[in-house]
Amino acid sequence: MEGTSRARAAPPRVGLFVTCLVDLYRPSTGFAAVHLLEAAGCEVAVPRGQTCCGQPAFNSGDAGTARALARSIIDRFEGFDYLVAPSGSCAGMIRRHLPELFAGDAGWRERAEGLADRTWELTSFLVDVCGAPAAERLRGAEAPRGVRRATYHDSCSGLRELGVREQPRRLLAGVAGLDLVEMPDAEVCCGFGGTFCVKYPGVSGRMVSEKVENIAAAGAEAVLAGDVGCLLNIAGRMRREGRAGRVFHVAEVLAGMADRGIGEPAVGSPGTTAAGGGSGGGSGRGRAPER
Amino acid sequence: MIPESHRFPDRAGLALADEGLRLALDRARQGFIGNRRKAVDALPEFPALREAARRIKDHTLSNLDLYLERFESQVTASGGQVHWAADAPAARARIIDICREAGARTVTKGKSMVGEEVALNEALEEAGLEVVETDLGEYIIQLADETPSHIVAPAIHKTREEIRDLFAKHHAPLGLGPPGLGNAELVARAREVLRRDFLRADVGITGANFLIAESGSTVIVTNEGNGDLSNTLPRVHIVIAGIEKVLPGYEDLCTVLRLLARSATGQEMSVYTTVSTGPRRSADLDGPEEFHVVLVDNGRSGMLGGEFREMLRCIRCGACLNHCPVYHAVGGHAYGWVYTGPMGSVLTPLIVGLDRAHHLPNACTLNGRCEQVCPMSIPLPSMLRKLRARGFERGLGTRTSRLGLAMWGFLARRPALYRPVAGAAMGVMGWLGRRRGAFRRVPLAGGWTAVRDLPAPEGETFQRAWRRRGSGGR
Amino acid sequence: MSAGSGGAPAGSAPAGGRDRVLGAVRAAVRRDPAEAAVRRAEIEARIAAREVHVRPPVEGDLTARFAEKVALVASTFAPVKGVDRVSKAVADYLDEHGLGREIVVTTDPLVEQVRWSNEFAVARRAADPDDRVSVTGAFAGIAETGTLVFVSDRRTPTTLNFLPETHVAVLARDRLVPHLEDVWERLRDERADSPRTVNFITGPSRTGDIELQLEIGAHGPRRLHVLLVDV
Ligand code: SF4
């Protein structure tokens, strides 16, 4: 473990930045992320009052809102050794763009830089920061039921802003019974692009239909990615086209917690196990993170 | 041409419905991307060249006034003339004057993007001159009365059937029958017809890929040789170039040339790289008697002085277009003006005005592939973001998108409000979507559900589930 | 700012065009007039320094590399042992392509040394539209990319490189250089004034403008044949 000045014995303290999409849409991804971080030897907390990384505002030219959200993130997370997010897009926002929001404000800029340097996308954190022994401990999860061949979609921000490419593939190689196959143009944008996908639905639709075609061309039963935004887009298009493939966040598969895929029914459909889903749909389902 | 960029959504819609265009764009993508990849992979020095080119260009731009003066004095010393045009009308007027003074009737043109930018052809024709585009792609779109859909391959959207029909129609008055449909036959026909034009033209107009301050030279890079015939055969050679095209010296040129062809077409060198300096020398057996260089500002000095200076490093290689998934989906005409793809989405608003092109910086997922391949390391996504910020400040964009964003921003800044609102909304949606797992239609989410279902959320938010499980202390 | 530094073009430009553009550029780069002279001296020094930036290594035998690159760009290549064999080499090439013996040639020192056999009809001039074959002396060859360099002057008109369908280039082996930059070095060394045109030619003319399919012979020569001559 690099980069912490704490005593060797103390586990690194990670503040999980859940991301708004995981918080709202896909809690399973959040629990899987906690599971993986703890299995890698981290102490994980979920700071209260977190909402959004500010990227939608930032990318729409609303620097004021983005700055306000950035301050709140800095306040909540700078006390941790690391900020980790199950999203290349949000981690990219914080790591690459937070400091530029404070160009004219040395104090905040310094704090933003301090946090940016300690901000990681989940899979790259597990591989690049936690290191080989920790990554080794993460091996052995079971492939999702009914899935033998899966393909990985490289989300744009993770790939190009943070260099996330080999890390998720390396970790996925450790999943028992899972064949990772490459699709054509895995690194081409799926057409999500935040507000882009609702502002220019026609263009976005063409892009995601090509992505879905490529997934099918790879002969994969499931598509995995590190960003829930892309996954919602891809899953939504697959449903619209009536395609059979399943859609998971990569963390869910790595944690052996991939159960109900994105866009799959919570009840009344075979092949899904809504275990423990007492209240509120399927959110309580799945294994609780082991402590 | 009059910019139509404000109609991007409509034009994109038309393009998306065009199956022929789709095939053409697929073919282009495969070809351009694969060829570039091979060429770049074969050159381990590529990253170092890129870095060197960036430094060269940055240095030149920060001394652009001095290099332009140096360039001008060298052109004059070698017997040529430099003309300065602050904007498009000035550029057009100046060139028409030169043509008139030369008593010209017919003009052949090599491909020039700045010529398209200032709408030179229309102006020359209005002034009574016959204008013939001689780059095959430009010739085809001139016959079709269209604008280029790609800065390197202007007629990329045209099928050979369409080209055959165009030739059949336009060559009939020359006494030529319809050509065959083979690629070779079409190219041969264009060669035959255009050769006649080269030989009778009074003025040749070319663009310039580079201007060399050391010598007052202009440089064009082509594969067909049409630029060279335009350079050499007519009595008068006019070069039209943006002021940002200057490089200090020949060594700098060599560095940038190593990037240009590889990035554009995957060649190591284009077939013809031609350096022209002044008019023909007194003893020369051929070459033009007059040499004019028209330097065009048209918004460039504005970029130079502000946050878009880096855009002036652009060498018009087209790599950003070829790697852009939006360009790939809609092609060049959707952008509504002469510059297309990522570079066009930056340049068009800066030249024609953001209010007339505010869609372009927004019609992008900021996926970053353009920046990754740009040989001049231009941070295209961050420039697009800056343009969005300007648009936001000026209140451009649709009301609904601004409102939606404002609401989201309002909530996200108030966690105490965000939690219950989000919790309730997700609870309802999760419950409603529990059987099907996804929605076909959602009120206020028409942009999403037009082309895809909206997957249902799981129901409870992560943060609530987390606290509920007694992990709240962490 | 010293008006002109080289002088505005006499009379022709609408007054103000130059001042307007240069004024805007100066403002954009925040030029301090007090420093302009120093900066100007700096850029003069930079130009004079002719610094070479990044060059991909060109290793091994220059001829082999050149021949390999020439073939890759769809040109043909033949080594010729001595100027006295050029006539025969050209005749062989023309026969191969069913072309006659009418040629237009440059009058540079190398091609002037060639003793054309009687069957040739040789013209020495700029190109005419009906010329089919040109034989021109190259200023240099670049091993890095398989590029030929031609320089215009009274002995080597530019049109000969473009109008005829078949272009035979004659290159002395000692004019083969590793890199692009070397050409400029030679040009500066060997010529007092810069020529009107320097052509870097890498293969025969081509286009990809119809459905992105490569087609050889767009506006320039359809065939480019290189004779590398030991002198
Ligand atoms: S922006 Fe970059 S990639 Fe695009 S045309 Fe210009 S130089 Fe090429």
PDB file of N, CA, C and O in Angstrom, chain A residues 79 88 101 134 169 178 213:
ATOM      1  N   GLY A  79     -10.691  14.074   4.673  1.00  0.00           N
ATOM      2  CA  GLY A  79     -10.142  13.430   5.859  1.00  0.00           C
ATOM      3  C   GLY A  79      -9.767  11.963   5.653  1.00  0.00           C
ATOM      4  O   GLY A  79      -9.158  11.349   6.525  1.00  0.00           O
ATOM      5  N   GLY A  88     -15.675   5.486 -13.451  1.00  0.00           N
ATOM      6  CA  GLY A  88     -14.554   6.216 -14.041  1.00  0.00           C
ATOM      7  C   GLY A  88     -14.925   7.658 -14.317  1.00  0.00           C
ATOM      8  O   GLY A  88     -14.089   8.554 -14.311  1.00  0.00           O
ATOM      9  N   LEU A 101     -11.610  23.867 -11.359  1.00  0.00           N
ATOM     10  CA  LEU A 101     -12.759  24.678 -10.950  1.00  0.00           C
ATOM     11  C   LEU A 101     -12.345  25.821 -10.034  1.00  0.00           C
ATOM     12  O   LEU A 101     -13.067  26.796  -9.872  1.00  0.00           O
ATOM     13  N   ALA A 134      -3.370  -7.986  -2.559  1.00  0.00           N
ATOM     14  CA  ALA A 134      -4.773  -7.702  -2.320  1.00  0.00           C
ATOM     15  C   ALA A 134      -5.617  -8.179  -3.493  1.00  0.00           C
ATOM     16  O   ALA A 134      -6.668  -8.803  -3.314  1.00  0.00           O
ATOM     17  N   ARG A 169      -9.911  -5.905 -16.467  1.00  0.00           N
ATOM     18  CA  ARG A 169      -9.731  -7.171 -17.180  1.00  0.00           C
ATOM     19  C   ARG A 169      -8.891  -8.139 -16.349  1.00  0.00           C
ATOM     20  O   ARG A 169      -9.152  -9.328 -16.312  1.00  0.00           O
ATOM     21  N   LEU A 178     -15.760 -17.738 -15.774  1.00  0.00           N
ATOM     22  CA  LEU A 178     -16.110 -16.623 -16.667  1.00  0.00           C
ATOM     23  C   LEU A 178     -15.054 -16.478 -17.758  1.00  0.00           C
ATOM     24  O   LEU A 178     -13.868 -16.394 -17.484  1.00  0.00           O
ATOM     25  N   GLU A 213     -24.933  -4.009 -30.880  1.00  0.00           N
ATOM     26  CA  GLU A 213     -24.594  -4.944 -31.959  1.00  0.00           C
ATOM     27  C   GLU A 213     -23.219  -5.568 -31.734  1.00  0.00           C
ATOM     28  O   GLU A 213     -23.025  -6.762 -31.944  1.00  0.00           O
TER      29      GLU A 213
END
